[in-house]
Structures are given as structure tokens and as C-alpha cells.
PDB file of C-alpha atoms in Angstrom:
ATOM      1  CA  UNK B   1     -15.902 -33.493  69.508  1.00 73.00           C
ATOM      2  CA  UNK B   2     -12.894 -32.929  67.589  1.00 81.00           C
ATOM      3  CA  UNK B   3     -12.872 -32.163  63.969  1.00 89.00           C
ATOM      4  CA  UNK B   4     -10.312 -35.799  63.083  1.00 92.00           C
ATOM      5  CA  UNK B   5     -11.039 -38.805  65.176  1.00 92.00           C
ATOM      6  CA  UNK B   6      -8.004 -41.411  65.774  1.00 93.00           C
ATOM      7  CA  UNK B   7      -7.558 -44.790  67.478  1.00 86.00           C
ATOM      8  CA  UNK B   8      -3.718 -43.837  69.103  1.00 83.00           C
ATOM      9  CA  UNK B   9      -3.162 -47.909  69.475  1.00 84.00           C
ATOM     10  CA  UNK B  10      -0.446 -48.823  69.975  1.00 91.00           C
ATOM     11  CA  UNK B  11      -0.859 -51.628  66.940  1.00 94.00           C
ATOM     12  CA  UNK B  12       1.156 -54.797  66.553  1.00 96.00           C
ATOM     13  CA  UNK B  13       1.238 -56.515  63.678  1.00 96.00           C
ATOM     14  CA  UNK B  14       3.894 -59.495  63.010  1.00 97.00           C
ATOM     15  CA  UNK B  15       6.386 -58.706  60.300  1.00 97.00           C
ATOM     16  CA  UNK B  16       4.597 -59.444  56.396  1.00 97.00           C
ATOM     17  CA  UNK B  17       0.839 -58.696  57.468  1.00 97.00           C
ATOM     18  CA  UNK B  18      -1.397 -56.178  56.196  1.00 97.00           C
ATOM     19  CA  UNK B  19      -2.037 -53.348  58.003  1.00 97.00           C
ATOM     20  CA  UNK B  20      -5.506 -51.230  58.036  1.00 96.00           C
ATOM     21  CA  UNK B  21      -4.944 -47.525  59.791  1.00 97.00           C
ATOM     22  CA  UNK B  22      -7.959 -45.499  59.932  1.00 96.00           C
ATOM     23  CA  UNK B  23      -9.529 -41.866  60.721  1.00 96.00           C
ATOM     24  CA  UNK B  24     -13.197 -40.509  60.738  1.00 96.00           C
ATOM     25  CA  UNK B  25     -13.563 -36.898  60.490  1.00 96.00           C
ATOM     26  CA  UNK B  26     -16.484 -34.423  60.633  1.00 95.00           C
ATOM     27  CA  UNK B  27     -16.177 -31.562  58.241  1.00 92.00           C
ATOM     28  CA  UNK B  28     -17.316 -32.448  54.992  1.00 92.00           C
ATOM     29  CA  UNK B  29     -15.537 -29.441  54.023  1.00 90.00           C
ATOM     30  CA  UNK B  30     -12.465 -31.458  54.089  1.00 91.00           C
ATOM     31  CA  UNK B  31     -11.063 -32.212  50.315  1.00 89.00           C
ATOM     32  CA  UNK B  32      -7.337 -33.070  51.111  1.00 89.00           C
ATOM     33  CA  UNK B  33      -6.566 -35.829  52.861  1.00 92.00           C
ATOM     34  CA  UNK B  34      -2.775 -36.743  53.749  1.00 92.00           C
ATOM     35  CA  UNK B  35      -0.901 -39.697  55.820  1.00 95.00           C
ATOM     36  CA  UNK B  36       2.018 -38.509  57.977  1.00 95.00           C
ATOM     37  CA  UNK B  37       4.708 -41.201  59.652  1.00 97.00           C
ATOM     38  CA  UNK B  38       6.665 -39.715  62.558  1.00 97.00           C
ATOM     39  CA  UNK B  39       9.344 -42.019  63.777  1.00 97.00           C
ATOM     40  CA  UNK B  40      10.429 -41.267  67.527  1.00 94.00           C
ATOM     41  CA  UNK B  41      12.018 -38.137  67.912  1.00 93.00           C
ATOM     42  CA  UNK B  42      11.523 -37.243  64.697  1.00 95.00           C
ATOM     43  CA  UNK B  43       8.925 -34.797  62.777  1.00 96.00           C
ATOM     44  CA  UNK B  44       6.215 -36.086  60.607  1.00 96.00           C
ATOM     45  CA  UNK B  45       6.934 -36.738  57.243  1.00 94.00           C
ATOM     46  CA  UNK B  46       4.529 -36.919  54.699  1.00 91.00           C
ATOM     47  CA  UNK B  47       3.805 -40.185  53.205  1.00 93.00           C
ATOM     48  CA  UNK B  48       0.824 -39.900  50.800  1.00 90.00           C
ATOM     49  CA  UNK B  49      -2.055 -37.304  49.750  1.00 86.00           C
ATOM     50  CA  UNK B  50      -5.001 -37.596  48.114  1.00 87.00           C
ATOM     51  CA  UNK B  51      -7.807 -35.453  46.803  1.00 84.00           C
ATOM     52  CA  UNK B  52     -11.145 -35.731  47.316  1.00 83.00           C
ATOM     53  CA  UNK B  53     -12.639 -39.436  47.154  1.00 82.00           C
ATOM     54  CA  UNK B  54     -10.926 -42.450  45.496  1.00 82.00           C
ATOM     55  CA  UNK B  55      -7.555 -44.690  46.077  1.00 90.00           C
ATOM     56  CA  UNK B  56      -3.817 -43.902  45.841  1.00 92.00           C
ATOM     57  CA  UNK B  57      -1.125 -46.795  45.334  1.00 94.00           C
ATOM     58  CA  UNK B  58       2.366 -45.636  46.240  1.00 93.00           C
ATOM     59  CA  UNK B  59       4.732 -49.182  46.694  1.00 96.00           C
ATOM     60  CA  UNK B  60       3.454 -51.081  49.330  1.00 97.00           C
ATOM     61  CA  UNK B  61       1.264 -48.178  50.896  1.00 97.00           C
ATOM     62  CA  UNK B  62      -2.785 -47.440  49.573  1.00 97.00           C
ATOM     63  CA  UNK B  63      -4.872 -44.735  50.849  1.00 96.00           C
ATOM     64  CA  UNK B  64      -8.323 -44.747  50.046  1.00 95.00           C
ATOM     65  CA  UNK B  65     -10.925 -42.016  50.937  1.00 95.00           C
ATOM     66  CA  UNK B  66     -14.814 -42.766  51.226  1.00 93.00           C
ATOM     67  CA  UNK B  67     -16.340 -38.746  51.685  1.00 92.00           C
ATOM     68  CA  UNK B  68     -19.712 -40.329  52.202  1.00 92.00           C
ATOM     69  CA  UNK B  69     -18.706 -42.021  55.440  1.00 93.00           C
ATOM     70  CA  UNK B  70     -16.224 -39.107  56.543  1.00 94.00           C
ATOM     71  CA  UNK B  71     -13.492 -42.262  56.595  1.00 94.00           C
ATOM     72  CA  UNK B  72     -10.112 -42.674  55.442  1.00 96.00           C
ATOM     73  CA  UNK B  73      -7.571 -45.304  55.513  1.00 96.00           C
ATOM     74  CA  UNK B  74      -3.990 -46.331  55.148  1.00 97.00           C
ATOM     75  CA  UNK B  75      -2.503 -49.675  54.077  1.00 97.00           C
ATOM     76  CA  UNK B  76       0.417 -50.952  54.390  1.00 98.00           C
ATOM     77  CA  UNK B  77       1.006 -54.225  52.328  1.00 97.00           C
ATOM     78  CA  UNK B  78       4.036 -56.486  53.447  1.00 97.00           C
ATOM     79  CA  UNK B  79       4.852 -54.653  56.636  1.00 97.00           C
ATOM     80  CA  UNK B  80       8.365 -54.563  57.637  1.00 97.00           C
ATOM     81  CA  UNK B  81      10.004 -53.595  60.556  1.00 97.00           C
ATOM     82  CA  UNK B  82      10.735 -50.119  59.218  1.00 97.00           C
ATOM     83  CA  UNK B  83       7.220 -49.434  59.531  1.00 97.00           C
ATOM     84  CA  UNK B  84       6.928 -49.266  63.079  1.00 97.00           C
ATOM     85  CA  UNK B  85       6.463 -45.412  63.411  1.00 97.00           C
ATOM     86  CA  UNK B  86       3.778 -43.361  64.523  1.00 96.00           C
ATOM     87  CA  UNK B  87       0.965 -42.511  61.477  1.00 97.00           C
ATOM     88  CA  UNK B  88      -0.793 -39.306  61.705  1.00 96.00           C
ATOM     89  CA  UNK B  89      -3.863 -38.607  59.374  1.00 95.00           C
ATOM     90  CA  UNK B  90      -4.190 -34.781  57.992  1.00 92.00           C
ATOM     91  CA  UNK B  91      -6.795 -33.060  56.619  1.00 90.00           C
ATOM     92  CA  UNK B  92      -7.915 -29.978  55.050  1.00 88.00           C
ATOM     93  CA  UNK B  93      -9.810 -27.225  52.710  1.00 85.00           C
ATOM     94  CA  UNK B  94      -9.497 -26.718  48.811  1.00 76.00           C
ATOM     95  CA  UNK B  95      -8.792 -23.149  47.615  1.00 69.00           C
ATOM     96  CA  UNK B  96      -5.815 -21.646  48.541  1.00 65.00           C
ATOM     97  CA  UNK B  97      -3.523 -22.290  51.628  1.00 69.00           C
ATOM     98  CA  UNK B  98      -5.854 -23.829  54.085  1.00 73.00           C
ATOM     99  CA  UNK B  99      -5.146 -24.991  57.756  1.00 81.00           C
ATOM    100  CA  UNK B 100      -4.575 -28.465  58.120  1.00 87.00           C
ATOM    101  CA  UNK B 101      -5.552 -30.429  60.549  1.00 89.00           C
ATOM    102  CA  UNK B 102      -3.989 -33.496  62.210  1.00 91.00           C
ATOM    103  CA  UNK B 103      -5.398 -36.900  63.746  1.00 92.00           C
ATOM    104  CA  UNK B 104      -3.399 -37.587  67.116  1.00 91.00           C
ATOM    105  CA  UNK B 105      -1.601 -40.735  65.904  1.00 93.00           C
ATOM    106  CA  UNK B 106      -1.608 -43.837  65.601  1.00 95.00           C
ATOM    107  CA  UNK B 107       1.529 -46.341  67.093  1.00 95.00           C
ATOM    108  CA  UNK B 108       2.356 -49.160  64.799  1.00 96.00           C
ATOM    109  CA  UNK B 109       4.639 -51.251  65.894  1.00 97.00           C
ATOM    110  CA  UNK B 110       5.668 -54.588  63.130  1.00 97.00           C
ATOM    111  CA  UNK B 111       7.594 -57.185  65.145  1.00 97.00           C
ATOM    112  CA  UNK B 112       9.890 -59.111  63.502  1.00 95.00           C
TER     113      UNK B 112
ATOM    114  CA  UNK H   1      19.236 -30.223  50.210  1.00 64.00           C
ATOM    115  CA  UNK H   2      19.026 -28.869  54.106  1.00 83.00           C
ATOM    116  CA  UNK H   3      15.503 -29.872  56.043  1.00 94.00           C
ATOM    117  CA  UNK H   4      13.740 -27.551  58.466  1.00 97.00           C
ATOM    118  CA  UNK H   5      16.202 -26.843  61.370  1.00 97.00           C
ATOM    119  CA  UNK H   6      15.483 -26.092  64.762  1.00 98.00           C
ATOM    120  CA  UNK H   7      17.541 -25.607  67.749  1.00 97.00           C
ATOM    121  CA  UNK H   8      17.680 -26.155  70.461  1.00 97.00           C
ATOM    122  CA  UNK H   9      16.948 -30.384  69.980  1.00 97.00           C
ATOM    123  CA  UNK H  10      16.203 -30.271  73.763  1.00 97.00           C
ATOM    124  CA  UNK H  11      15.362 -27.434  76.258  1.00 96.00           C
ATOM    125  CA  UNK H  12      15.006 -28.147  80.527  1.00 97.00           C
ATOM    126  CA  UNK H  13      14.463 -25.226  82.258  1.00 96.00           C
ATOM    127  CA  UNK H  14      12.483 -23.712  85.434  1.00 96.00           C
ATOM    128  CA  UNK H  15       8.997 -22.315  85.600  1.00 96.00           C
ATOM    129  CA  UNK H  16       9.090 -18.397  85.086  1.00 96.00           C
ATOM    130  CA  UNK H  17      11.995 -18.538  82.784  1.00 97.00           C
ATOM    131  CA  UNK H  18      12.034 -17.260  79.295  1.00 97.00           C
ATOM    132  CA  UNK H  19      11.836 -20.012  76.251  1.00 97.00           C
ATOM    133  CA  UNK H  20      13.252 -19.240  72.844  1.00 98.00           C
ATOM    134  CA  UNK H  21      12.774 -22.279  70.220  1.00 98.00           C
ATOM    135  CA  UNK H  22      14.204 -21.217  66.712  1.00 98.00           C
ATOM    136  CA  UNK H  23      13.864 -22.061  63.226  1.00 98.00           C
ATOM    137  CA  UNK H  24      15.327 -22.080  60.144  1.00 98.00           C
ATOM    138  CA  UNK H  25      12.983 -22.781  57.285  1.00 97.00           C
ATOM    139  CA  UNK H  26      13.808 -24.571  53.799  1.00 95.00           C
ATOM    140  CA  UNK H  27      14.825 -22.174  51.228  1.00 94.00           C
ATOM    141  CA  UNK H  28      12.365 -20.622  49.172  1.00 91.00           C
ATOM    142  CA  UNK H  29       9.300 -21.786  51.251  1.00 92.00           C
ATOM    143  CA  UNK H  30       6.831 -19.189  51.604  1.00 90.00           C
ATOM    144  CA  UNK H  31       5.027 -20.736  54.574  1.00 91.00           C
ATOM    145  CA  UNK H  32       6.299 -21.019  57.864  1.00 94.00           C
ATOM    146  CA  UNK H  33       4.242 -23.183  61.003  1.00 94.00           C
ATOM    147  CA  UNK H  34       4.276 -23.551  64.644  1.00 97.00           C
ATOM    148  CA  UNK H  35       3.375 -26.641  66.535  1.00 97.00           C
ATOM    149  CA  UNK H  36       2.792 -28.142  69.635  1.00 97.00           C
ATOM    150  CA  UNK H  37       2.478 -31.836  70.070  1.00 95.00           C
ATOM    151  CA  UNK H  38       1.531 -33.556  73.501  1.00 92.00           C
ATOM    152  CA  UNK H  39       0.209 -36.781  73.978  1.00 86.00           C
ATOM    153  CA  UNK H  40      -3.446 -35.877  74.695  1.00 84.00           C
ATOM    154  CA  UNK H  41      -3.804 -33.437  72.234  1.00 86.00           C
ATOM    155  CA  UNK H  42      -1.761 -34.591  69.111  1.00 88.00           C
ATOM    156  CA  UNK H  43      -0.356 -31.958  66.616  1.00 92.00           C
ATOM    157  CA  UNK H  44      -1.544 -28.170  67.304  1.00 92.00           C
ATOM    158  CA  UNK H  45      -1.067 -25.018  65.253  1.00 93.00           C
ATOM    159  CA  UNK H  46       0.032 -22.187  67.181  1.00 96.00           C
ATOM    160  CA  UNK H  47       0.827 -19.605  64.235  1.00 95.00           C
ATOM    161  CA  UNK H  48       1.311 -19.769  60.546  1.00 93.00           C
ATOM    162  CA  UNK H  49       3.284 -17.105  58.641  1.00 94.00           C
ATOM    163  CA  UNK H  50       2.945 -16.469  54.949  1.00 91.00           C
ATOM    164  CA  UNK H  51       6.284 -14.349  53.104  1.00 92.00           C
ATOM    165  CA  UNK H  52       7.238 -13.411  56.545  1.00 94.00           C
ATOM    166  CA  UNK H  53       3.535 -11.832  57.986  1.00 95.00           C
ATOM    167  CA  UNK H  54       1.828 -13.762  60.673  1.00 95.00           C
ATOM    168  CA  UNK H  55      -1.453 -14.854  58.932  1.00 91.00           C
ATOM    169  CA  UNK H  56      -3.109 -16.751  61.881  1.00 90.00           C
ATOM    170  CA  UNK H  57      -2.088 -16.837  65.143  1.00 93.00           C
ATOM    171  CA  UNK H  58      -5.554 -17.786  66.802  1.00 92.00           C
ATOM    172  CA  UNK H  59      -3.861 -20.937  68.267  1.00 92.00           C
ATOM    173  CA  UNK H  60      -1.245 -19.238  70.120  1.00 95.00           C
ATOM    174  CA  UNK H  61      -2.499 -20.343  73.801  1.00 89.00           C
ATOM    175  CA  UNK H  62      -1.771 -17.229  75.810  1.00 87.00           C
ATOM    176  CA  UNK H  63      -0.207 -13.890  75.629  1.00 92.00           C
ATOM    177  CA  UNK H  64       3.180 -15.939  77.139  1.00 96.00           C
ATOM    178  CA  UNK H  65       3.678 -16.910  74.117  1.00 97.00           C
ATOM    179  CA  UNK H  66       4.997 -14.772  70.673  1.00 97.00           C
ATOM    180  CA  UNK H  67       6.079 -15.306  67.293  1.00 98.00           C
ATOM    181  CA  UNK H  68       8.303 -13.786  65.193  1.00 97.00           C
ATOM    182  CA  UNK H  69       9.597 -14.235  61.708  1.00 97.00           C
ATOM    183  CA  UNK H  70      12.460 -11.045  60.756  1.00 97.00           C
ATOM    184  CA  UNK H  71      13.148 -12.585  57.189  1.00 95.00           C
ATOM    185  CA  UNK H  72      12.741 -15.558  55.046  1.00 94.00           C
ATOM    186  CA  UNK H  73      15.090 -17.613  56.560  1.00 95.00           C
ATOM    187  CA  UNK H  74      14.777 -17.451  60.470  1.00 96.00           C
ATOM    188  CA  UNK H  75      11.846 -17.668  63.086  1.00 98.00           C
ATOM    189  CA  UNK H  76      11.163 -17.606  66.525  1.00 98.00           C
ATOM    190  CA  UNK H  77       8.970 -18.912  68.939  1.00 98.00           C
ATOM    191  CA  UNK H  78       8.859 -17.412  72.833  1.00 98.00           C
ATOM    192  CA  UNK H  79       7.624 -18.231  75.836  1.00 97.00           C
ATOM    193  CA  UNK H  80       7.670 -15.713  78.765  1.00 96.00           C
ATOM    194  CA  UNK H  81       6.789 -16.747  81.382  1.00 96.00           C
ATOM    195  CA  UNK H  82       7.129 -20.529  80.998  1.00 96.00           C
ATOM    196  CA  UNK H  83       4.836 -22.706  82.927  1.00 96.00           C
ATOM    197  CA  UNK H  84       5.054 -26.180  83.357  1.00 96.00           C
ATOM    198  CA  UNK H  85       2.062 -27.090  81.234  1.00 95.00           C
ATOM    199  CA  UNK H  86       4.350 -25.668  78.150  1.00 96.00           C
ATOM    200  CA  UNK H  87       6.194 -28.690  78.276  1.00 97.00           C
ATOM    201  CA  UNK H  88       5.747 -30.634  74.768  1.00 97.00           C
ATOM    202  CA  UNK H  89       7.085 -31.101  71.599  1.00 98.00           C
ATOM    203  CA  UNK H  90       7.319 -27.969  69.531  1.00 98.00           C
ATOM    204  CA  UNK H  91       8.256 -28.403  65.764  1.00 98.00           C
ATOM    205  CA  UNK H  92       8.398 -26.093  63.056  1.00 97.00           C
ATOM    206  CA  UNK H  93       7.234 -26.702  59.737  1.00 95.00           C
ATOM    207  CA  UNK H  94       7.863 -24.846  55.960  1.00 94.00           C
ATOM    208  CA  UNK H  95       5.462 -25.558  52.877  1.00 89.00           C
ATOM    209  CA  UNK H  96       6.405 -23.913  49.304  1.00 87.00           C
ATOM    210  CA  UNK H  97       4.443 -21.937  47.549  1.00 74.00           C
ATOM    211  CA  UNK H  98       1.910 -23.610  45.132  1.00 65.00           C
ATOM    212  CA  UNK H  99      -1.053 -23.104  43.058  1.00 56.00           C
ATOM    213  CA  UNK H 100      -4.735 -22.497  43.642  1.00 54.00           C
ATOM    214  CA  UNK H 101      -5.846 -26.162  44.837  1.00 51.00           C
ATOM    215  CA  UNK H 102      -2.802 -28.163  44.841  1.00 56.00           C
ATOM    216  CA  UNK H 103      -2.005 -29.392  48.316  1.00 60.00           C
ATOM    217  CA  UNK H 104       0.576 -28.118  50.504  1.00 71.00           C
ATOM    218  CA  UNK H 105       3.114 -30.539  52.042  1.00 80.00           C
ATOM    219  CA  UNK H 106       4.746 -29.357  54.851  1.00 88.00           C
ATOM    220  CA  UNK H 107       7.691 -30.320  55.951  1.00 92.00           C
ATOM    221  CA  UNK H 108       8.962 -30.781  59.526  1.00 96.00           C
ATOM    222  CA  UNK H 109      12.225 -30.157  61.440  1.00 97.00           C
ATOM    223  CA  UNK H 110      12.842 -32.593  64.360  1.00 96.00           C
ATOM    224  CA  UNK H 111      11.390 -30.522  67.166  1.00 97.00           C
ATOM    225  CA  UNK H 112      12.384 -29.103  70.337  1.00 98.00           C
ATOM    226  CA  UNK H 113      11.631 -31.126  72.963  1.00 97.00           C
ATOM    227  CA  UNK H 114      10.676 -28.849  76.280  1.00 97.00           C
ATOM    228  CA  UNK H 115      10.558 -29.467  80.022  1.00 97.00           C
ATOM    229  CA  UNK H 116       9.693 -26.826  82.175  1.00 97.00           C
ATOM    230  CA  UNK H 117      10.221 -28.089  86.017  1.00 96.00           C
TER     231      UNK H 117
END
């Protein structure tokens, strides 16, 4: 079983809706908890980061963390064709550099 | 300010041959990654460096493939003999320097993009 669980998709969504992006993981050690987007042919950038449990509001993107479930989310309010890009959970350790780890992706893709 | 660069953008070559992906890192970032991405098995960490010294290289798949980092502001990644199960997406990554429990962004180049035939 690997240590970050994601649904690859693809996802379409039509251009204004909410979307809901999601990753279970297994090691409760975990205490970081990041959102990469990776256009094609690009590298991942990092979007968001959070620590620990609790919500972060950037714009039209929230990430929200539930450590009791091992579950973490992304949404994206107002989606606009820009969005369409590839979103890669991360994960890792406190203390230190620690290794992070990544979900496989997930495709979004927001039609017009 | 300049990203992470990494040449070549895109590498075709035949089975046996030697592979050499390089990297230049963001200035002043003290941490320097390998990765591999295929379809099936998302982002993997080959081999992180820290000032220059490989720290962890316990994803490195085989002895076909090395790592090397002279100074602060080049790395390399080599495969010899390539095979054609090499063939991803390899990027580099860099990630400054920060204190005891703050997170570590790292930021990516754009990849090489290999085919071994």
C-alpha cells in the first residue's frame, strides 16, 4: 500500500464550479501537507501548505486537513480554465529537512 | 530571478548508451533533488543532496544510475547503461535553507523528458 493514496481522474468540471481534490494517506507521522499544480510539460509548482490540522484560504484555492481521517483536500472556488493542470498532494515529517512524499496526481481539466 | 534549469528539455537515445541529465539549482539553495516521474508511479526521489553531500540516495534504482553535485551551482544525474524502462520524466528540484520546522518548498525545473529505444 503506498504511503499517499490519489484518484489520477482525469476530472472535468465546467468552467465556474467548485472543485473538491482529495488524498488519504497512512503515516500519521505526516505534519506537512502541501498542494502541487504541474501544467503539461512543466514541473510542479507549489500552490499551498499547511501544517498540521485546520484550513488555509489563499484566493480562490482552500486546503483543509482532517489528521483524524488521514484526509486532505483542495478547493478550487470559481474554476477557470487556467486551472486545468495536473494537482499533486505532498506530504511530510516535522523536524528538520524531511523527505517528502508525493500523491501521483490528479488531472483536472475546467472546460470552458 | 532564474528557476531551476535543466538541460537537456528532451533526450532519445538507444538502450546501452550513457544518459547525462544536468542541473543548475537556484542560487543560494542548500538542497538539491532528483526525480523520476512515470505515469504508474507518480513523483519518485532518487537522491537528495544537502550543501553539496549526497544525504540519501536510497531511491537511486540501480547501480546504472549516479549522482553528482561538484559545487553549489551544478548537478548531475547518469545513467550507464540505459535501459528502456529509464524512460520518464526526470526533474530536478532546489529548496532553501530554513529553520527547524518550517516547511521546505521545493522548487522544480521543467524536466528532462527521456526515451530510451
Amino acid at each position: 500500500q503506498k504511503e499517499v493514496e490519489q484518484d489520477p481522474g482525469p476530472l472535468s468540471v465546467p468552467e465556474g464550479a467548485i472543485v473538491s481534490l482529495n488524498c488519504t494517506y497512512s503515516n500519521s507521522a505526516f505534519q506537512y501537507f502541501m498542494w502541487y499544480r504541474q501544467y503539461s510539460r512543466k514541473g510542479p509548482e507549489l500552490l499551498m501548505y499547511t501544517y498540521s490540522s485546520g484550513n488555509k484560504e489563499d484566493g480562490r484555492f482552500t486546503a483543509q486537513v482532517d489528521k483524524s481521517s488521514k484526509y486532505i483536500s483542495l478547493f478550487i472556488r470559481d474554476s477557470q480554465p487556467s486551472d486545468s493542470a495536473t494537482y499533486l498532494c505532498a506530504m511530510s515529517r516535522s523536524g528538520g529537512y524531511q523527505k517528502v512524499t508525493f500523491g501521483t496526481g490528479t488531472k483536472l481539466q475546467v472546460i470552458p | 530571478d532564474a528557476g531551476v534549469i535543466q538541460s537537456p528539455r528532451h533526450e532519445v537515445t538507444e538502450m546501452g548508451q550513457e544518459v547525462t541529465l544536468r542541473c543548475k539549482p537556484i542560487s543560494g539553495h542548500d538542497y538539491l533533488f532528483w526525480y523520476r516521474q512515470t505515469m504508474m508511479r507518480g513523483l519518485e526521489l532518487l537522491i537528495y543532496f544537502n550543501n553539496n553531500v549526497p544525504i540519501d540516495d536510497s531511491g537511486m534504482p540501480e547501480d546504472r544510475f549516479s549522482a553528482k553535485m561538484p559545487n553549489a551551482s551544478f548537478s548531475t544525474l547518469k545513467i550507464q547503461p540505459s535501459e528502456p524502462r529509464d524512460s520518464a520524466v526526470y526533474f530536478c528540484a532546489s529548496s532553501p535553507h530554513l529553520g527547524q520546522g518550517a516547511s521546505q518548498p521545493q522548487h522544480f525545473g521543467d524536466g528532462t523528458r527521456l526515451s530510451i529505444l
